[in-house]
Coordinates of C-alpha atoms and ligand atoms in Angstrom, one line a residue:
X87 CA -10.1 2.3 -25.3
X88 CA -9.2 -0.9 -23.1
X89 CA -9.1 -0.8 -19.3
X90 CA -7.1 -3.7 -19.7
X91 CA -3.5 -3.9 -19.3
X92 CA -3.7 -7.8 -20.3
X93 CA -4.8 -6.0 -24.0
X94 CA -2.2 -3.1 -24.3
X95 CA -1.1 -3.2 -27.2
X96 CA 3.3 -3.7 -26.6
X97 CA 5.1 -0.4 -27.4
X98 CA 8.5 -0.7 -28.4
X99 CA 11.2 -0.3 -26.6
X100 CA 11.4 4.0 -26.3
X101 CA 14.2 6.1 -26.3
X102 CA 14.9 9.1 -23.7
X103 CA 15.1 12.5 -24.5
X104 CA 15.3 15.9 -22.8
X105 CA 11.9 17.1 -21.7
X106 CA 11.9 20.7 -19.5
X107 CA 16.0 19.2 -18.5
X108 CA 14.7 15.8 -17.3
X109 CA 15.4 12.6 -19.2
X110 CA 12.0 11.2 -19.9
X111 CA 10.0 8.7 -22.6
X112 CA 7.2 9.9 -24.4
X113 CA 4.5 7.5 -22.5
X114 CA 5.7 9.8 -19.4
X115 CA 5.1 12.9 -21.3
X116 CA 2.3 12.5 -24.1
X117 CA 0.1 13.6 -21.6
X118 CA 1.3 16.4 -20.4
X119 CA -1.2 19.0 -21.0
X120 CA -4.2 16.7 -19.4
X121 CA -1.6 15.8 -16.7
X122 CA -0.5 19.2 -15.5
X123 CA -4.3 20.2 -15.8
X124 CA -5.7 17.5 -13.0
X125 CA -7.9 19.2 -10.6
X126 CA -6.7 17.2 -7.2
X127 CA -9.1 17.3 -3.9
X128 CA -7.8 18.7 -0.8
X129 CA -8.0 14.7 0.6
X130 CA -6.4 13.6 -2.6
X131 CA -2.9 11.6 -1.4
X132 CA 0.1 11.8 -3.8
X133 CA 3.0 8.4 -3.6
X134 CA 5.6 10.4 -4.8
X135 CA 9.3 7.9 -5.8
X136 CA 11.5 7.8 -7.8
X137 CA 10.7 4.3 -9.4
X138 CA 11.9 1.1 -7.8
X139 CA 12.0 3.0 -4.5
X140 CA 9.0 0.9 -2.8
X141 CA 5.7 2.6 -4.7
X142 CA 4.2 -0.6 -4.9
X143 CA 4.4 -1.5 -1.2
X144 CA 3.5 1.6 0.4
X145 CA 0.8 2.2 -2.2
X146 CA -0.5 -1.4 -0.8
X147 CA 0.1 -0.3 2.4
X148 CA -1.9 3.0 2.1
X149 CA -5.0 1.1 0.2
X150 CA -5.1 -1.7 3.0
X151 CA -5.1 0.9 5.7
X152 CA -8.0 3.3 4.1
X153 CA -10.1 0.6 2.5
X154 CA -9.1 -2.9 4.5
X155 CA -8.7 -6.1 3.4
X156 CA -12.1 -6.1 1.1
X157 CA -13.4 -7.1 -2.4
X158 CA -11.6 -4.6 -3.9
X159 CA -8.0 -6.1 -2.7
X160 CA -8.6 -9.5 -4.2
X161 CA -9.6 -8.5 -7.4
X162 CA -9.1 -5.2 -8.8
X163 CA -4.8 -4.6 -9.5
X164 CA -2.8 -2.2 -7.2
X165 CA -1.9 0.0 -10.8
X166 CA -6.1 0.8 -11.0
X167 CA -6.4 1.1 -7.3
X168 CA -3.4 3.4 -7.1
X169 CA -3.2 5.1 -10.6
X170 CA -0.1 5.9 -12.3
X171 CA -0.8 9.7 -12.9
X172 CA 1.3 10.6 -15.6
X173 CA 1.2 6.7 -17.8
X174 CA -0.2 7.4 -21.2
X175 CA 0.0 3.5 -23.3
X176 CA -1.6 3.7 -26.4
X177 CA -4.7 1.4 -26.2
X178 CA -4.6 1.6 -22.6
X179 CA -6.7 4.0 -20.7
X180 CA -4.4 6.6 -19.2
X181 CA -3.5 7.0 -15.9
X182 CA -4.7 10.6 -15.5
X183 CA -8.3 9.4 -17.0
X184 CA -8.0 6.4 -14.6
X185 CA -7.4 8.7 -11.6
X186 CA -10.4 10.8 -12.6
X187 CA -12.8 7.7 -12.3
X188 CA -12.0 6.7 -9.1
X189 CA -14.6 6.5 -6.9
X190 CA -12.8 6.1 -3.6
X191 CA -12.3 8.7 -0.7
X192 CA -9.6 9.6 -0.6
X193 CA -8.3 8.8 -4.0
X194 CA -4.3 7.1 -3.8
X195 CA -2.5 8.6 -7.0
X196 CA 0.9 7.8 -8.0
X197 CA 4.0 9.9 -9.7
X198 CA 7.1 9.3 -10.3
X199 CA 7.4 13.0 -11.4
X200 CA 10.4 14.9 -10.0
X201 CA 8.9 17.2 -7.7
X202 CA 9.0 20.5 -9.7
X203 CA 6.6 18.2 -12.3
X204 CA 3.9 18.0 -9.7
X205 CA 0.6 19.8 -11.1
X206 CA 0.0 22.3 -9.2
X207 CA -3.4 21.6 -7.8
X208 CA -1.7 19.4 -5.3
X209 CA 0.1 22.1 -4.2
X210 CA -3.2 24.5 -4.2
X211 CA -5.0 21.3 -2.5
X212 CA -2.1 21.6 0.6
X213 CA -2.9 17.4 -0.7
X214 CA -1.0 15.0 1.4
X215 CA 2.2 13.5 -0.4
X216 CA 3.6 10.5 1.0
X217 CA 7.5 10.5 -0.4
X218 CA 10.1 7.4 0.0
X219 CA 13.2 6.9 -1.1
X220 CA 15.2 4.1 -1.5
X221 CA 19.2 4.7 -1.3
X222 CA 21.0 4.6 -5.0
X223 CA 22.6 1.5 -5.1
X224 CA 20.0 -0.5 -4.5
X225 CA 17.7 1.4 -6.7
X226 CA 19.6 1.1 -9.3
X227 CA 20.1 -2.8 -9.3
X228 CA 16.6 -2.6 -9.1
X229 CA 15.7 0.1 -11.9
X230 CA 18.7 -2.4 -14.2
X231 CA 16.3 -5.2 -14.0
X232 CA 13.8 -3.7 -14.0
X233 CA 14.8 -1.7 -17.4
X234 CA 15.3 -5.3 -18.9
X235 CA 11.8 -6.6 -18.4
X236 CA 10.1 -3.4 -19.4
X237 CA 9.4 -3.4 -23.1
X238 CA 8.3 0.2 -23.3
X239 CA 11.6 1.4 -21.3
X240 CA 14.8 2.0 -22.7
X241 CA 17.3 -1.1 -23.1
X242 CA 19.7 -1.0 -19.8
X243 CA 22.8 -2.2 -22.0
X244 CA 25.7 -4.1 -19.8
X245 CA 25.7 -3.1 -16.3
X246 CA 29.2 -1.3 -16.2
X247 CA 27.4 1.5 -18.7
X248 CA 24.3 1.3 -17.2
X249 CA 26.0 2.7 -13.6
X250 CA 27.7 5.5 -15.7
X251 CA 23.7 6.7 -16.9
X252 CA 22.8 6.5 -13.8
X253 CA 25.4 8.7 -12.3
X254 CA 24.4 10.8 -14.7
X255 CA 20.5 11.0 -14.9
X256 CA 20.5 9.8 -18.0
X257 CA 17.3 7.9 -16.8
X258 CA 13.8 7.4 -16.9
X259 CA 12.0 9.8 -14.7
X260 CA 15.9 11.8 -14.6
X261 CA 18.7 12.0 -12.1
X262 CA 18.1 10.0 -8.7
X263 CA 20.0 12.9 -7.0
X264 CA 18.3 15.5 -8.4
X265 CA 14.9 13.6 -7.6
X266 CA 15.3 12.8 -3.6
X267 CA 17.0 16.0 -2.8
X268 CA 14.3 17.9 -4.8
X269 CA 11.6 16.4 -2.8
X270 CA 13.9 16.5 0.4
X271 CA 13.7 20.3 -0.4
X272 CA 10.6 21.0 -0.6
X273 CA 9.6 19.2 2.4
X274 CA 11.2 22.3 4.2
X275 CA 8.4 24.7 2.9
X276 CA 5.7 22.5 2.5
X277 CA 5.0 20.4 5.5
X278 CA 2.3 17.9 3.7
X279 CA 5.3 15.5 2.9
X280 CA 5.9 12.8 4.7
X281 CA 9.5 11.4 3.9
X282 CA 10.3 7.7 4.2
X283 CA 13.0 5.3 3.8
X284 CA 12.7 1.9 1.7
X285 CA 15.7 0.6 4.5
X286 CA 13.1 1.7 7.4
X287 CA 10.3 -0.2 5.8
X288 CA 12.5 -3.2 5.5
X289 CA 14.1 -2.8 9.3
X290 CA 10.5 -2.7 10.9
X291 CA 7.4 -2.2 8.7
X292 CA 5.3 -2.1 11.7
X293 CA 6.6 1.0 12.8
X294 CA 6.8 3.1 9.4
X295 CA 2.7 2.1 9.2
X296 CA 2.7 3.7 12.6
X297 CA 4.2 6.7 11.7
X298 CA 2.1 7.2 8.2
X299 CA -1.1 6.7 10.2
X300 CA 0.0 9.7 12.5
X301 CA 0.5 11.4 9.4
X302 CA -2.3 10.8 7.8
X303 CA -4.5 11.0 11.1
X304 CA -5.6 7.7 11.1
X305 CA -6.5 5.5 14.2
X306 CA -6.3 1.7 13.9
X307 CA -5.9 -1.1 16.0
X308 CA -2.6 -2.4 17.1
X309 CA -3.5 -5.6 15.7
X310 CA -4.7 -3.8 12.3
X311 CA -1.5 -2.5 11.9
X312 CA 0.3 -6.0 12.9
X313 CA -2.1 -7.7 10.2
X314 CA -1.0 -5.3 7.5
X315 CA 2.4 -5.1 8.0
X316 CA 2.1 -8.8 7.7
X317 CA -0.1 -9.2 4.6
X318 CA 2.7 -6.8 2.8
X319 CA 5.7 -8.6 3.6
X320 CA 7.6 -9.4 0.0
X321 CA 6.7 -13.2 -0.3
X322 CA 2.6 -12.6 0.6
X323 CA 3.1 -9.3 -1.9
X324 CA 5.3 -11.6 -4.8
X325 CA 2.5 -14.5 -4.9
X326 CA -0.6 -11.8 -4.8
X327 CA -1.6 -11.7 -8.6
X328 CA -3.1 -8.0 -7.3
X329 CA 0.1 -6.6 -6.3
X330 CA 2.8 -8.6 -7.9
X331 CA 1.9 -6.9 -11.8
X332 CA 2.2 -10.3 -13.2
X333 CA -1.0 -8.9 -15.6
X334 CA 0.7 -6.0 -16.7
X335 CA 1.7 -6.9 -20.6
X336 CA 4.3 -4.3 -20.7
X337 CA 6.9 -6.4 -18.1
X338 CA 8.1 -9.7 -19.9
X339 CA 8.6 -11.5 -16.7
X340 CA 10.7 -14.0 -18.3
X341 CA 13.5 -12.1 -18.3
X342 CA 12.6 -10.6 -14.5
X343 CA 10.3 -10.6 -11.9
X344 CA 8.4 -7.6 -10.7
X345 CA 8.7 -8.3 -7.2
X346 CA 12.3 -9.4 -7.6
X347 CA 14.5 -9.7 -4.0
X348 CA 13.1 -6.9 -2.1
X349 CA 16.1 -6.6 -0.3
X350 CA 18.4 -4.1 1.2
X351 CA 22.2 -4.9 0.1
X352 CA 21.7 -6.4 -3.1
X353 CA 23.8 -4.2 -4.7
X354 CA 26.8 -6.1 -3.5
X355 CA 26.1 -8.6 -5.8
X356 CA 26.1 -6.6 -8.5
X357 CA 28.9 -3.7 -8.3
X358 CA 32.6 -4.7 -8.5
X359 CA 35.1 -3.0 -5.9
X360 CA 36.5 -0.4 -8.7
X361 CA 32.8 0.4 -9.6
X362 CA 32.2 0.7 -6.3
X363 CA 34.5 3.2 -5.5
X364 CA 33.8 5.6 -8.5
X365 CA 30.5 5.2 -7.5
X366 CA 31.4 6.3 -4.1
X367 CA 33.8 9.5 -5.5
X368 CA 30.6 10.8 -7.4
X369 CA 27.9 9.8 -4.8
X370 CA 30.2 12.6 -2.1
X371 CA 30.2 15.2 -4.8
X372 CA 26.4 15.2 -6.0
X373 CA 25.0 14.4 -2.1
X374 CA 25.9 17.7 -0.8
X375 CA 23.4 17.7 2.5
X376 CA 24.3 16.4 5.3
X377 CA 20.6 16.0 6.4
X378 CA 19.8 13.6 3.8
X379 CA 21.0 10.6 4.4
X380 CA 20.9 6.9 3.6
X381 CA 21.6 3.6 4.5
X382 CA 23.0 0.8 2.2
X383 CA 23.1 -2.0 4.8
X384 CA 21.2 -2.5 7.5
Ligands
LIG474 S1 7.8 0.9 -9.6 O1 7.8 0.2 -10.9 O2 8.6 2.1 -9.7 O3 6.4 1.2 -9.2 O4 8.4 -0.1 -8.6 P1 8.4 0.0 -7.0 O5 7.2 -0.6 -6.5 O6 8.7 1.4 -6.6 O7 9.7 -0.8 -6.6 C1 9.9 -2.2 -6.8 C2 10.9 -2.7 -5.9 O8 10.3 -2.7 -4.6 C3 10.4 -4.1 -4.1 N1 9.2 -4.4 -3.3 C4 9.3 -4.8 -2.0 N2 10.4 -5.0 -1.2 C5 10.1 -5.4 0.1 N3 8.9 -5.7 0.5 C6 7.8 -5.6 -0.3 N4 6.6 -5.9 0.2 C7 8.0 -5.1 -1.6 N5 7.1 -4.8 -2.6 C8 7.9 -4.4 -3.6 C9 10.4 -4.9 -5.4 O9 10.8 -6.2 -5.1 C10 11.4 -4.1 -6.2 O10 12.7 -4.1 -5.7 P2 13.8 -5.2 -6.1 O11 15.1 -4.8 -5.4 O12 13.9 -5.1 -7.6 O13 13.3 -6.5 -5.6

């Protein structure tokens, strides 16, 4: 079985179905078994998203600040230094067997599992679970273009019924509601979860790298932290072959970029005003706490 991404062989386009009440595709889900049975280490750290919320960039952000800026950064792609837990591409080597091989302290794992998918060795592991969240409208636009490029994801359609499947979870990885306030839940009973904002990243990424490393007890320089919030900025992340997936076969980037605006607001240019509002009616009635909330604009 190939390590390579460059050699996977394409998958077709999948369809969603209903796994355990969560709209999923099988190469989310073939592994399962294997999945829910990884054994984490107590210094394990779970990026926990809902996708298009920012994995990438904090998942650079974490391996810069553990590791630094070494070998390793310039040559080996952020999806091998931060395994995708739950990816199972036929021909590829899965993500749960790549997580397994790392050799790193601690090993960086990625989900976009909702959190009651987690394996529970995580939770055993009291593991550290770095969570962000990027507000709906934005990740949508994002998760829309990003649905286009992905040849193993289901088709996005036209935009006006792609808003409607959103609003209704009908998703990969499910319902964006259900998935932040499910993790904005748990983070009341289990205090290992550090829960971040896309929009705070954007406004000063300086500061959210100071606020992981007092999370994650780590001391570095003030000029470390200046040098990586620098290195990560969009355009030095876009032209990095290591972080931009331009050698992942699965994303056809002539229809779309990986690293595509990085912006907060976009979603203006892509909602009309009566889309806007429906949007809004259902957004009030599914975003019941008051203690959860996000910005669209900054
Ligand atoms: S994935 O496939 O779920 O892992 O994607 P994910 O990395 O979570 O999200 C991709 C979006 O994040 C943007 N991005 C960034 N924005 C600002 N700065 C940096 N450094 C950065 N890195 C990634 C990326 O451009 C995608 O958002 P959009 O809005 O599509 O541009």
């Amino acid at each position: 079985m190939s390590l390579d991404p460059e050699k996977a062989v394409l998958p077709s386009r999948q369809q969603l179905f209903d796994f355990h009440g969560v709209s999923m595709i099988p190469i989310f889900t073939d592994n399962w078994e294997n999945v829910q049975n990884f054994q984490a280490r107590p210094d394990d750290i779970l990026i926990a998203t809902y996708p298009k919320a920012g994995t990438t960039w904090v998942s650079q952000i974490l391996d810069l600040l553990y590791f630094g800026q070494t070998e390793r950064q310039k040559t080996i792609p952020i999806f091998e230094r931060v395994p995708f837990l739950e990816i199972a591409v036929p021909s590829l080597v899965s993500g749960k067997d790549l997580a397994d091989k790392l050799t790193t302290t601690p090993r960086l794992i990625k989900t976009h599992f909702p959190v009651q998918f987690v394996p529970k060795s995580f939770w055993e592991q009291n593991c550290k679970i770095v969570y962000v969240a990027r507000n709906a409208k934005d990740n949508m636009v994002s998760f829309f273009h990003f649905d286009r490029m992905n040849m193993a994801h289901p088709d996005p359609g036209d935009w006006s019924n792609y808003i409607h499947r959103f609003m209704e979870g009908k998703m990969v990885f499910g319902s964006w509601y259900d998935h932040v306030n499910g993790w904005w839940k748990k983070k009341q009973t289990y205090s290992n979860i550090h829960y971040m904002f896309y929009e705070d990243m954007i406004e000063d990424t300086e500061r959210e790298i100071d606020k992981l490393c007092s999370f994650l007890s780590l001391s570095r320089s003030a000029d470390e932290k200046k040098m990586i919030a620098g290195g990560v900025q969009f355009d030095n992340m876009k032209k990095n072959e290591m972080t931009n997936y331009s050698t992942f076969s699965i994303l056809d980037f002539k229809i779309s970029p990986f690293m595509r605006k990085g912006k907060v607001g976009d979603w203006k240019n892509h909602f009309t005003v009566a889309q806007n509002e429906v949007f809004d009616e259902d957004y009030k009635k599914k975003m019941k706490d008051p203690t959860l909330q996000f910005r669209t604009e900054i």
